[in-house]
mmCIF file of C-alpha atoms in Angstrom:
data_model
loop_
_atom_site.group_PDB
_atom_site.id
_atom_site.type_symbol
_atom_site.label_atom_id
_atom_site.label_comp_id
_atom_site.label_asym_id
_atom_site.label_seq_id
_atom_site.Cartn_x
_atom_site.Cartn_y
_atom_site.Cartn_z
ATOM 1 C CA MET G 1 -25.649 -14.699 2.296
ATOM 2 C CA SER G 2 -23.833 -11.812 3.969
ATOM 3 C CA ARG G 3 -22.610 -9.356 1.322
ATOM 4 C CA LEU G 4 -20.094 -8.042 3.801
ATOM 5 C CA GLY G 5 -18.805 -11.582 4.173
ATOM 6 C CA GLU G 6 -18.426 -11.970 0.430
ATOM 7 C CA ILE G 7 -16.537 -8.690 0.238
ATOM 8 C CA PHE G 8 -14.161 -10.086 2.832
ATOM 9 C CA THR G 9 -13.837 -13.165 0.661
ATOM 10 C CA PHE G 10 -11.965 -11.160 -1.919
ATOM 11 C CA GLY G 11 -10.827 -8.334 0.376
ATOM 12 C CA GLY G 12 -7.629 -6.370 0.266
ATOM 13 C CA THR G 13 -6.155 -3.732 -1.953
ATOM 14 C CA GLU G 14 -3.008 -5.573 -2.959
ATOM 15 C CA GLU G 15 -2.471 -6.575 -6.569
ATOM 16 C CA ARG G 16 -2.917 -10.181 -5.467
ATOM 17 C CA PRO G 17 -5.724 -10.398 -2.893
ATOM 18 C CA SER G 18 -5.007 -11.933 0.507
ATOM 19 C CA ARG G 19 -5.828 -15.657 0.597
ATOM 20 C CA TRP G 20 -6.487 -15.516 4.316
ATOM 21 C CA ARG G 21 -9.049 -12.758 3.879
ATOM 22 C CA ARG G 22 -10.765 -14.752 1.177
ATOM 23 C CA LEU G 23 -10.760 -17.860 3.363
ATOM 24 C CA MET G 24 -12.151 -15.932 6.334
ATOM 25 C CA GLY G 25 -14.861 -14.415 4.162
ATOM 26 C CA MET G 26 -16.002 -17.835 2.956
ATOM 27 C CA SER G 27 -17.065 -18.690 6.500
ATOM 28 C CA PHE G 28 -19.792 -16.057 6.016
ATOM 29 C CA GLY G 29 -20.545 -16.872 2.394
ATOM 30 C CA LEU G 30 -21.224 -20.585 2.909
ATOM 31 C CA VAL G 31 -24.551 -19.758 4.567
ATOM 32 C CA TYR G 32 -26.338 -20.611 1.306
ATOM 33 C CA LEU G 33 -25.427 -24.254 1.845
ATOM 34 C CA PHE G 34 -28.161 -24.283 4.477
ATOM 35 C CA TYR G 35 -30.667 -25.460 1.858
ATOM 36 C CA PRO G 36 -28.893 -28.620 0.638
ATOM 37 C CA ILE G 37 -27.784 -29.362 4.210
ATOM 38 C CA ALA G 38 -31.397 -29.059 5.362
ATOM 39 C CA ASP G 39 -32.439 -31.592 2.698
ATOM 40 C CA ILE G 40 -29.898 -34.074 4.065
ATOM 41 C CA THR G 41 -30.498 -33.544 7.779
ATOM 42 C CA SER G 42 -34.297 -33.308 7.648
ATOM 43 C CA GLY G 43 -34.640 -37.024 6.953
ATOM 44 C CA SER G 44 -36.492 -36.479 3.695
ATOM 45 C CA VAL G 45 -33.552 -38.043 1.877
ATOM 46 C CA THR G 46 -32.341 -41.469 3.006
ATOM 47 C CA GLY G 47 -30.220 -44.354 1.862
ATOM 48 C CA PHE G 48 -27.866 -44.117 -1.085
ATOM 49 C CA LYS G 49 -29.222 -40.737 -2.203
ATOM 50 C CA ALA G 50 -28.380 -39.211 1.197
ATOM 51 C CA TYR G 51 -24.790 -40.450 0.954
ATOM 52 C CA ALA G 52 -24.594 -39.194 -2.629
ATOM 53 C CA GLU G 53 -25.782 -35.732 -1.573
ATOM 54 C CA VAL G 54 -23.230 -35.600 1.270
ATOM 55 C CA ALA G 55 -20.440 -36.555 -1.146
ATOM 56 C CA ALA G 56 -21.682 -33.999 -3.691
ATOM 57 C CA LEU G 57 -21.815 -31.268 -1.064
ATOM 58 C CA VAL G 58 -18.273 -32.004 0.139
ATOM 59 C CA ALA G 59 -16.998 -32.073 -3.448
ATOM 60 C CA PHE G 60 -18.621 -28.738 -4.271
ATOM 61 C CA VAL G 61 -17.302 -27.024 -1.136
ATOM 62 C CA ALA G 62 -13.779 -28.357 -1.780
ATOM 63 C CA SER G 63 -13.867 -27.232 -5.415
ATOM 64 C CA TYR G 64 -15.271 -23.815 -4.501
ATOM 65 C CA ILE G 65 -12.628 -23.217 -1.822
ATOM 66 C CA ALA G 66 -9.843 -24.326 -4.170
ATOM 67 C CA THR G 67 -11.163 -21.973 -6.858
ATOM 68 C CA VAL G 68 -11.329 -19.001 -4.515
ATOM 69 C CA MET G 69 -7.899 -19.726 -3.035
ATOM 70 C CA SER G 70 -6.167 -20.246 -6.382
ATOM 71 C CA PRO G 71 -3.606 -17.480 -7.075
ATOM 72 C CA LYS G 72 -5.074 -14.697 -9.176
ATOM 73 C CA ASN G 73 -4.979 -10.983 -9.792
ATOM 74 C CA TYR G 74 -8.202 -9.014 -10.061
ATOM 75 C CA GLY G 75 -9.701 -9.758 -13.465
ATOM 76 C CA GLN G 76 -6.737 -11.984 -14.382
ATOM 77 C CA PRO G 77 -7.262 -15.666 -13.481
ATOM 78 C CA GLY G 78 -4.292 -17.737 -12.408
ATOM 79 C CA ARG G 79 -3.037 -21.009 -13.854
ATOM 80 C CA TRP G 80 -5.457 -23.230 -11.921
ATOM 81 C CA THR G 81 -8.342 -20.800 -11.588
ATOM 82 C CA LEU G 82 -10.112 -21.622 -14.878
ATOM 83 C CA PRO G 83 -9.941 -25.454 -14.545
ATOM 84 C CA LEU G 84 -11.187 -25.269 -10.958
ATOM 85 C CA LEU G 85 -13.868 -22.746 -11.921
ATOM 86 C CA GLY G 86 -14.993 -25.050 -14.714
ATOM 87 C CA LEU G 87 -15.335 -27.943 -12.277
ATOM 88 C CA THR G 88 -17.235 -25.807 -9.761
ATOM 89 C CA THR G 89 -19.525 -24.487 -12.498
ATOM 90 C CA LEU G 90 -20.225 -28.013 -13.760
ATOM 91 C CA MET G 91 -21.277 -29.141 -10.289
ATOM 92 C CA ALA G 92 -23.429 -26.017 -9.808
ATOM 93 C CA ILE G 93 -25.248 -26.854 -13.060
ATOM 94 C CA VAL G 94 -25.657 -30.613 -12.581
ATOM 95 C CA PHE G 95 -26.431 -30.957 -8.861
ATOM 96 C CA PRO G 96 -29.767 -29.045 -8.915
ATOM 97 C CA PHE G 97 -31.048 -31.416 -11.617
ATOM 98 C CA LEU G 98 -29.844 -34.452 -9.644
ATOM 99 C CA PHE G 99 -30.841 -33.495 -6.099
ATOM 100 C CA GLY G 100 -33.657 -30.949 -6.363
ATOM 101 C CA GLY G 101 -34.471 -27.278 -5.853
ATOM 102 C CA GLY G 102 -32.566 -26.938 -2.584
ATOM 103 C CA TRP G 103 -29.351 -26.960 -4.640
ATOM 104 C CA LEU G 104 -30.357 -24.001 -6.833
ATOM 105 C CA ALA G 105 -28.293 -21.724 -4.579
ATOM 106 C CA LEU G 106 -25.022 -23.141 -5.959
ATOM 107 C CA PRO G 107 -24.980 -20.879 -9.052
ATOM 108 C CA ILE G 108 -24.737 -17.902 -6.667
ATOM 109 C CA TYR G 109 -21.274 -19.090 -5.567
ATOM 110 C CA VAL G 110 -20.190 -19.466 -9.181
ATOM 111 C CA THR G 111 -21.456 -15.956 -9.947
ATOM 112 C CA VAL G 112 -19.367 -14.445 -7.151
ATOM 113 C CA VAL G 113 -16.172 -16.201 -8.288
ATOM 114 C CA ILE G 114 -16.771 -15.323 -11.945
ATOM 115 C CA SER G 115 -17.423 -11.670 -11.113
ATOM 116 C CA MET G 116 -14.134 -11.360 -9.217
ATOM 117 C CA ALA G 117 -11.871 -13.591 -11.301
ATOM 118 C CA LEU G 118 -12.786 -12.950 -14.948
ATOM 119 C CA PRO G 119 -12.663 -9.892 -17.213
ATOM 120 C CA LEU G 120 -15.845 -7.844 -17.463
ATOM 121 C CA ARG G 121 -17.333 -9.335 -20.630
ATOM 122 C CA ALA G 122 -16.639 -12.896 -19.538
ATOM 123 C CA ALA G 123 -18.078 -12.132 -16.102
ATOM 124 C CA LEU G 124 -21.286 -10.739 -17.643
ATOM 125 C CA ALA G 125 -21.630 -13.822 -19.845
ATOM 126 C CA GLY G 126 -21.042 -16.089 -16.843
ATOM 127 C CA MET G 127 -23.639 -14.244 -14.787
ATOM 128 C CA ALA G 128 -26.188 -14.597 -17.602
ATOM 129 C CA GLY G 129 -25.385 -18.307 -17.764
ATOM 130 C CA MET G 130 -26.018 -18.712 -14.030
ATOM 131 C CA VAL G 131 -29.358 -16.909 -14.389
ATOM 132 C CA ALA G 132 -30.283 -19.418 -17.100
ATOM 133 C CA VAL G 133 -29.249 -22.309 -14.835
ATOM 134 C CA VAL G 134 -31.510 -21.032 -12.044
ATOM 135 C CA LEU G 135 -34.451 -20.518 -14.408
ATOM 136 C CA VAL G 136 -34.151 -23.870 -16.164
ATOM 137 C CA GLY G 137 -33.249 -25.743 -12.984
ATOM 138 C CA GLY G 138 -36.115 -24.154 -11.075
ATOM 139 C CA HIS G 139 -38.581 -25.113 -13.783
ATOM 140 C CA PHE G 140 -37.193 -28.652 -13.986
ATOM 141 C CA THR G 141 -37.292 -29.218 -10.215
ATOM 142 C CA GLY G 142 -40.700 -27.639 -9.773
ATOM 143 C CA ALA G 143 -39.531 -24.785 -7.524
ATOM 144 C CA ASP G 144 -42.081 -22.064 -6.868
ATOM 145 C CA GLY G 145 -41.892 -18.812 -8.795
ATOM 146 C CA GLY G 146 -41.064 -16.717 -5.739
ATOM 147 C CA THR G 147 -37.983 -18.800 -4.937
ATOM 148 C CA ILE G 148 -36.802 -18.703 -8.529
ATOM 149 C CA SER G 149 -37.290 -14.938 -8.738
ATOM 150 C CA LEU G 150 -35.396 -14.411 -5.468
ATOM 151 C CA LEU G 151 -32.472 -16.558 -6.629
ATOM 152 C CA VAL G 152 -32.321 -14.811 -10.014
ATOM 153 C CA LEU G 153 -32.361 -11.423 -8.268
ATOM 154 C CA GLN G 154 -29.519 -12.475 -5.961
ATOM 155 C CA VAL G 155 -27.439 -13.805 -8.847
ATOM 156 C CA ILE G 156 -27.809 -10.518 -10.730
ATOM 157 C CA THR G 157 -27.356 -8.316 -7.656
ATOM 158 C CA LEU G 158 -24.285 -10.114 -6.345
ATOM 159 C CA GLY G 159 -22.823 -10.384 -9.824
ATOM 160 C CA VAL G 160 -23.076 -6.628 -10.405
ATOM 161 C CA LEU G 161 -21.890 -5.910 -6.852
ATOM 162 C CA PHE G 162 -18.730 -7.969 -7.120
ATOM 163 C CA MET G 163 -17.913 -6.788 -10.616
ATOM 164 C CA SER G 164 -17.992 -3.284 -9.144
ATOM 165 C CA VAL G 165 -15.823 -4.399 -6.222
ATOM 166 C CA ARG G 166 -13.372 -6.017 -8.621
ATOM 167 C CA ASN G 167 -13.205 -2.898 -10.796
ATOM 168 C CA THR G 168 -12.612 -0.762 -7.708
ATOM 169 C CA ARG G 169 -9.759 -3.033 -6.607
ATOM 170 C CA VAL G 170 -8.238 -2.894 -10.085
ATOM 171 C CA LEU G 171 -8.367 0.910 -10.021
ATOM 172 C CA VAL G 172 -6.755 0.965 -6.575
ATOM 173 C CA VAL G 173 -3.930 -1.300 -7.766
ATOM 174 C CA GLN G 174 -3.417 0.862 -10.851
ATOM 175 C CA LEU G 175 -3.379 3.972 -8.656
ATOM 176 C CA HIS G 176 -0.700 2.456 -6.412
ATOM 177 C CA GLN G 177 1.367 1.560 -9.476
ATOM 178 C CA ALA G 178 0.936 5.071 -10.856
ATOM 179 C CA GLN G 179 1.985 6.597 -7.530
ATOM 180 C CA GLY G 180 5.103 4.427 -7.529
ATOM 181 C CA GLU G 181 5.926 5.512 -11.069
ATOM 182 C CA VAL G 182 5.383 9.179 -10.185
ATOM 183 C CA ALA G 183 7.686 8.774 -7.184
ATOM 184 C CA ARG G 184 10.326 7.109 -9.358
ATOM 185 C CA LEU G 185 10.129 9.862 -11.966
ATOM 186 C CA ALA G 186 10.242 12.540 -9.277
ATOM 187 C CA ALA G 187 13.344 10.941 -7.749
ATOM 188 C CA GLY G 188 14.994 10.805 -11.165
ATOM 189 C CA GLU G 189 14.133 14.431 -11.837
ATOM 190 C CA GLU G 190 15.517 15.406 -8.431
ATOM 191 C CA ARG G 191 18.789 13.612 -9.169
ATOM 192 C CA LEU G 192 19.045 15.410 -12.496
ATOM 193 C CA ARG G 193 18.361 18.744 -10.795
ATOM 194 C CA ILE G 194 21.023 18.122 -8.180
ATOM 195 C CA ALA G 195 23.481 17.046 -10.889
ATOM 196 C CA ARG G 196 22.770 20.210 -12.890
ATOM 197 C CA ASP G 197 23.116 22.432 -9.833
ATOM 198 C CA LEU G 198 26.376 20.823 -8.758
ATOM 199 C CA HIS G 199 27.712 21.033 -12.299
ATOM 200 C CA ASP G 200 26.884 24.737 -12.455
ATOM 201 C CA LEU G 201 28.289 25.229 -8.968
ATOM 202 C CA LEU G 202 31.594 23.403 -9.487
ATOM 203 C CA GLY G 203 32.172 23.883 -13.196
ATOM 204 C CA HIS G 204 33.612 27.369 -12.919
ATOM 205 C CA SER G 205 35.640 26.653 -9.773
ATOM 206 C CA LEU G 206 37.208 23.448 -11.107
ATOM 207 C CA SER G 207 37.998 25.058 -14.443
ATOM 208 C CA LEU G 208 39.687 27.930 -12.634
ATOM 209 C CA ILE G 209 41.656 25.492 -10.460
ATOM 210 C CA VAL G 210 42.871 23.620 -13.565
ATOM 211 C CA LEU G 211 43.949 26.825 -15.299
ATOM 212 C CA LYS G 212 45.748 28.185 -12.246
ATOM 213 C CA SER G 213 47.422 24.821 -11.618
ATOM 214 C CA GLU G 214 48.801 24.808 -15.172
ATOM 215 C CA LEU G 215 49.953 28.409 -14.777
ATOM 216 C CA ALA G 216 51.558 27.675 -11.398
ATOM 217 C CA GLY G 217 53.377 24.722 -12.940
ATOM 218 C CA ARG G 218 54.832 26.802 -15.757
ATOM 219 C CA LEU G 219 55.803 29.625 -13.396
ATOM 220 C CA SER G 220 57.417 27.125 -11.059
ATOM 221 C CA GLU G 221 59.522 25.736 -13.919
ATOM 222 C CA GLN G 222 60.618 29.281 -14.752
ATOM 223 C CA GLY G 223 61.432 29.994 -11.114
ATOM 224 C CA SER G 224 59.006 32.895 -10.966
ATOM 225 C CA PRO G 225 57.849 34.044 -7.481
ATOM 226 C CA ARG G 226 54.331 34.386 -8.899
ATOM 227 C CA ALA G 227 53.966 30.575 -8.611
ATOM 228 C CA ALA G 228 53.402 30.851 -4.858
ATOM 229 C CA ASP G 229 50.643 33.436 -5.426
ATOM 230 C CA GLU G 230 48.903 31.179 -7.923
ATOM 231 C CA ILE G 231 49.056 28.245 -5.515
ATOM 232 C CA ARG G 232 47.481 30.375 -2.790
ATOM 233 C CA ASP G 233 44.730 31.361 -5.251
ATOM 234 C CA ILE G 234 44.140 27.669 -5.999
ATOM 235 C CA GLU G 235 43.758 26.941 -2.290
ATOM 236 C CA SER G 236 41.328 29.834 -1.891
ATOM 237 C CA VAL G 237 39.181 28.742 -4.848
ATOM 238 C CA ALA G 238 39.156 25.128 -3.610
ATOM 239 C CA ARG G 239 38.053 26.152 -0.116
ATOM 240 C CA LEU G 240 35.309 28.335 -1.536
ATOM 241 C CA ALA G 241 34.072 25.522 -3.775
ATOM 242 C CA LEU G 242 34.034 23.123 -0.812
ATOM 243 C CA GLN G 243 32.009 25.606 1.244
ATOM 244 C CA GLU G 244 29.518 26.101 -1.581
ATOM 245 C CA VAL G 245 29.079 22.337 -2.011
ATOM 246 C CA ARG G 246 28.455 21.892 1.709
ATOM 247 C CA GLU G 247 25.874 24.680 1.698
ATOM 248 C CA ALA G 248 24.172 23.190 -1.345
ATOM 249 C CA VAL G 249 24.044 19.676 0.139
ATOM 250 C CA THR G 250 22.715 21.040 3.435
ATOM 251 C CA GLY G 251 19.980 22.833 1.518
ATOM 252 C CA TYR G 252 18.987 19.620 -0.260
ATOM 253 C CA ARG G 253 18.972 17.453 2.850
ATOM 254 C CA GLN G 254 17.308 19.813 5.324
ATOM 255 C CA ARG G 255 14.072 21.699 5.033
ATOM 256 C CA GLY G 256 12.207 23.615 7.694
ATOM 257 C CA LEU G 257 9.460 22.154 9.851
ATOM 258 C CA SER G 258 6.710 24.367 8.437
ATOM 259 C CA GLU G 259 7.550 23.368 4.866
ATOM 260 C CA GLU G 260 7.667 19.689 5.791
ATOM 261 C CA LEU G 261 4.319 19.962 7.581
ATOM 262 C CA ASP G 262 2.795 21.439 4.420
ATOM 263 C CA ASN G 263 4.288 18.604 2.383
ATOM 264 C CA ALA G 264 2.994 16.102 4.940
ATOM 265 C CA ARG G 265 -0.537 17.465 4.679
ATOM 266 C CA ALA G 266 -0.419 17.203 0.894
ATOM 267 C CA ALA G 267 1.025 13.671 0.925
ATOM 268 C CA LEU G 268 -1.423 12.338 3.512
ATOM 269 C CA ASP G 269 -4.357 13.985 1.796
ATOM 270 C CA ALA G 270 -3.324 12.375 -1.500
ATOM 271 C CA ALA G 271 -3.126 9.002 0.267
ATOM 272 C CA GLY G 272 -6.611 9.413 1.725
ATOM 273 C CA VAL G 273 -5.391 9.854 5.306
ATOM 274 C CA ALA G 274 -7.053 12.501 7.478
ATOM 275 C CA VAL G 275 -4.343 14.520 9.233
ATOM 276 C CA THR G 276 -4.440 16.718 12.333
ATOM 277 C CA VAL G 277 -1.478 18.958 13.185
ATOM 278 C CA ARG G 278 -1.091 20.442 16.656
ATOM 279 C CA MET G 279 1.555 23.021 17.638
ATOM 280 C CA ALA G 280 2.187 23.942 21.262
ATOM 281 C CA GLY G 281 4.677 26.311 22.848
ATOM 282 C CA THR G 282 7.062 28.734 21.223
ATOM 283 C CA PRO G 283 8.584 28.310 17.738
ATOM 284 C CA LEU G 284 11.481 25.891 17.465
ATOM 285 C CA PRO G 285 15.034 27.243 17.190
ATOM 286 C CA ASP G 286 16.758 26.781 13.848
ATOM 287 C CA VAL G 287 18.870 23.842 14.994
ATOM 288 C CA LEU G 288 15.736 21.885 15.943
ATOM 289 C CA ASP G 289 13.528 23.191 13.144
ATOM 290 C CA GLY G 290 15.569 21.360 10.499
ATOM 291 C CA LEU G 291 15.857 18.200 12.619
ATOM 292 C CA PHE G 292 12.110 18.025 13.265
ATOM 293 C CA GLY G 293 11.422 18.763 9.612
ATOM 294 C CA TRP G 294 13.497 15.707 8.741
ATOM 295 C CA ALA G 295 11.613 13.662 11.365
ATOM 296 C CA VAL G 296 8.237 14.701 9.957
ATOM 297 C CA ARG G 297 9.351 13.712 6.468
ATOM 298 C CA GLU G 298 10.486 10.244 7.566
ATOM 299 C CA GLY G 299 7.484 9.623 9.809
ATOM 300 C CA VAL G 300 4.897 10.659 7.242
ATOM 301 C CA THR G 301 6.661 8.654 4.542
ATOM 302 C CA ASN G 302 6.247 5.543 6.697
ATOM 303 C CA VAL G 303 2.561 6.321 7.262
ATOM 304 C CA VAL G 304 1.908 6.748 3.536
ATOM 305 C CA ARG G 305 3.883 3.681 2.473
ATOM 306 C CA HIS G 306 3.227 1.138 5.194
ATOM 307 C CA ALA G 307 0.560 2.118 7.713
ATOM 308 C CA ARG G 308 -2.677 1.613 5.718
ATOM 309 C CA ALA G 309 -4.122 4.162 8.115
ATOM 310 C CA SER G 310 -7.163 6.405 7.786
ATOM 311 C CA ARG G 311 -6.079 8.990 10.361
ATOM 312 C CA CYS G 312 -2.770 10.541 11.405
ATOM 313 C CA GLU G 313 -1.974 13.054 14.141
ATOM 314 C CA ILE G 314 1.188 15.169 14.230
ATOM 315 C CA THR G 315 1.960 17.005 17.478
ATOM 316 C CA VAL G 316 4.903 19.374 17.989
ATOM 317 C CA SER G 317 5.637 21.025 21.331
ATOM 318 C CA TYR G 318 8.496 23.157 22.648
ATOM 319 C CA ASP G 319 8.799 24.451 26.197
ATOM 320 C CA ASP G 320 11.162 24.401 29.157
ATOM 321 C CA GLY G 321 11.060 20.607 29.213
ATOM 322 C CA GLY G 322 12.419 20.302 25.690
ATOM 323 C CA ALA G 323 11.135 19.809 22.159
ATOM 324 C CA ALA G 324 8.918 16.846 21.300
ATOM 325 C CA LEU G 325 7.400 15.484 18.125
ATOM 326 C CA GLU G 326 4.755 12.765 17.953
ATOM 327 C CA ILE G 327 3.400 11.161 14.772
ATOM 328 C CA ALA G 328 0.633 8.641 15.468
ATOM 329 C CA ASP G 329 -1.641 6.754 13.080
ATOM 330 C CA ASN G 330 -4.463 4.236 13.410
ATOM 331 C CA GLY G 331 -3.099 1.690 10.949
ATOM 332 C CA PRO G 332 -3.334 -2.073 11.633
ATOM 333 C CA HIS G 333 0.121 -2.433 13.212
ATOM 334 C CA ALA G 334 0.750 -5.355 15.534
ATOM 335 C CA GLY G 335 3.765 -6.673 17.422
ATOM 336 C CA PRO G 336 7.376 -5.550 17.088
ATOM 337 C CA TYR G 337 8.614 -3.690 14.065
ATOM 338 C CA GLU G 338 11.893 -3.658 12.172
ATOM 339 C CA ALA G 339 13.279 -0.170 11.666
ATOM 340 C CA GLY G 340 14.188 0.665 8.090
ATOM 341 C CA SER G 341 17.080 2.798 6.900
ATOM 342 C CA GLY G 342 14.998 5.977 7.147
ATOM 343 C CA LEU G 343 14.168 5.571 10.839
ATOM 344 C CA CYS G 344 17.689 4.371 11.608
ATOM 345 C CA GLY G 345 19.105 7.488 9.965
ATOM 346 C CA LEU G 346 16.648 9.652 11.879
ATOM 347 C CA ALA G 347 17.611 7.995 15.166
ATOM 348 C CA GLU G 348 21.296 8.708 14.475
ATOM 349 C CA ARG G 349 20.593 12.372 13.782
ATOM 350 C CA VAL G 350 18.455 12.801 16.896
ATOM 351 C CA GLU G 351 20.985 10.986 19.102
ATOM 352 C CA ALA G 352 23.741 13.199 17.702
ATOM 353 C CA ALA G 353 21.676 16.165 18.901
ATOM 354 C CA GLY G 354 21.371 14.625 22.366
ATOM 355 C CA GLY G 355 17.790 13.440 21.934
ATOM 356 C CA SER G 356 16.026 10.098 21.628
ATOM 357 C CA VAL G 357 13.627 8.344 19.260
ATOM 358 C CA ASP G 358 10.951 5.840 20.233
ATOM 359 C CA ALA G 359 8.843 4.022 17.641
ATOM 360 C CA GLY G 360 6.430 1.133 17.895
ATOM 361 C CA SER G 361 2.843 -0.069 18.092
ATOM 362 C CA ARG G 362 0.402 1.642 20.429
ATOM 363 C CA PRO G 363 -1.741 -0.339 22.895
ATOM 364 C CA GLU G 364 -4.874 1.314 21.504
ATOM 365 C CA GLY G 365 -3.872 0.397 17.954
ATOM 366 C CA GLY G 366 -1.752 2.043 15.305
ATOM 367 C CA PHE G 367 1.860 3.142 15.199
ATOM 368 C CA ARG G 368 3.628 5.968 17.048
ATOM 369 C CA LEU G 369 6.883 7.795 16.351
ATOM 370 C CA TRP G 370 8.146 9.888 19.274
ATOM 371 C CA VAL G 371 11.114 12.268 19.047
ATOM 372 C CA LEU G 372 12.328 14.067 22.175
ATOM 373 C CA VAL G 373 15.206 16.543 22.375
ATOM 374 C CA PRO G 374 16.033 18.057 25.798
ATOM 375 C CA VAL G 375 15.956 21.816 26.122
ATOM 376 C CA ALA G 376 19.639 21.772 27.098
ATOM 377 C CA VAL G 377 20.474 20.973 23.495
ATOM 378 C CA ASP G 378 19.050 24.264 22.352
ATOM 379 C CA SER G 379 21.010 26.220 24.948
ATOM 380 C CA ARG G 380 24.217 24.591 23.799
ATOM 381 C CA ALA G 381 23.372 25.419 20.212
#
């Protein structure tokens, strides 16, 4: 049996493994059925027993596929997993005693499913049970000691292997959940920080506006000429507060390219993505530095969240032909894509600056985000 094939059987890093990957992997894993199939096709079994073995083989394969394809999370069997696993296990125990030593490979399939579907202690107990089935069945059917030893070794080896694979997948799922929780907490903390800053920024100005408005009202009732001065002070304070809010919001929403590249390196490194950054030409002007910083943030966020890539390249160039940014990964993208709100917002910003955004799958594989701003934009700025 191909171990790589069995890994594909339960492949994927999602909390619920991909059924299609499991189904594709079974095409490799079913190689062990060569032995019972050889008994049937060799002509050594004829008549009713041959038909019975064919029916038994079909029943086992159907039960095994149904067990593997039943919805489950790693280490947490689904509603139908245990009943189907029980049926598959029963057939793996009974068929070797009914049809001979060629069927002693069936416990290997049960071991693989148990190792991936059950908690650790239950999986260890199941693996020990399958070892006992091979030993007792081999003795009962008269199989030679070398065959029995090989089958026992494969049951133990594959059982330990797939328990390790399952534990790795569980850790990956938990890591993804932890990263999501960290992101949620960070977003909440950022909102609180912005709220505190805006409160500190506007608290004094709004309080002053209220006090001067009350004073202007009383002076107006008294007919004092000072009312007009107070109203002018109110206008001045309000304009200043508006300017400060705009500056604060601009500071929150725009960060420089160099800072965003540092953040991108940290984020991609944390996600296990190798990153290469290339800079060509002269430094970007301020008006493009903030825009490209925003583009890097959006592009890298998409790579971390959606690309499932192992490598990412970020290229920034600025010369007489204009400023260009390219973010390319080697993730398994295919076909057209649907732009999310982040890329749509980026496209609006770049178009407002006179540039263009192109995003989509690359012919050689992966995804590419391309931002181009003509040099004329900088001269106008």
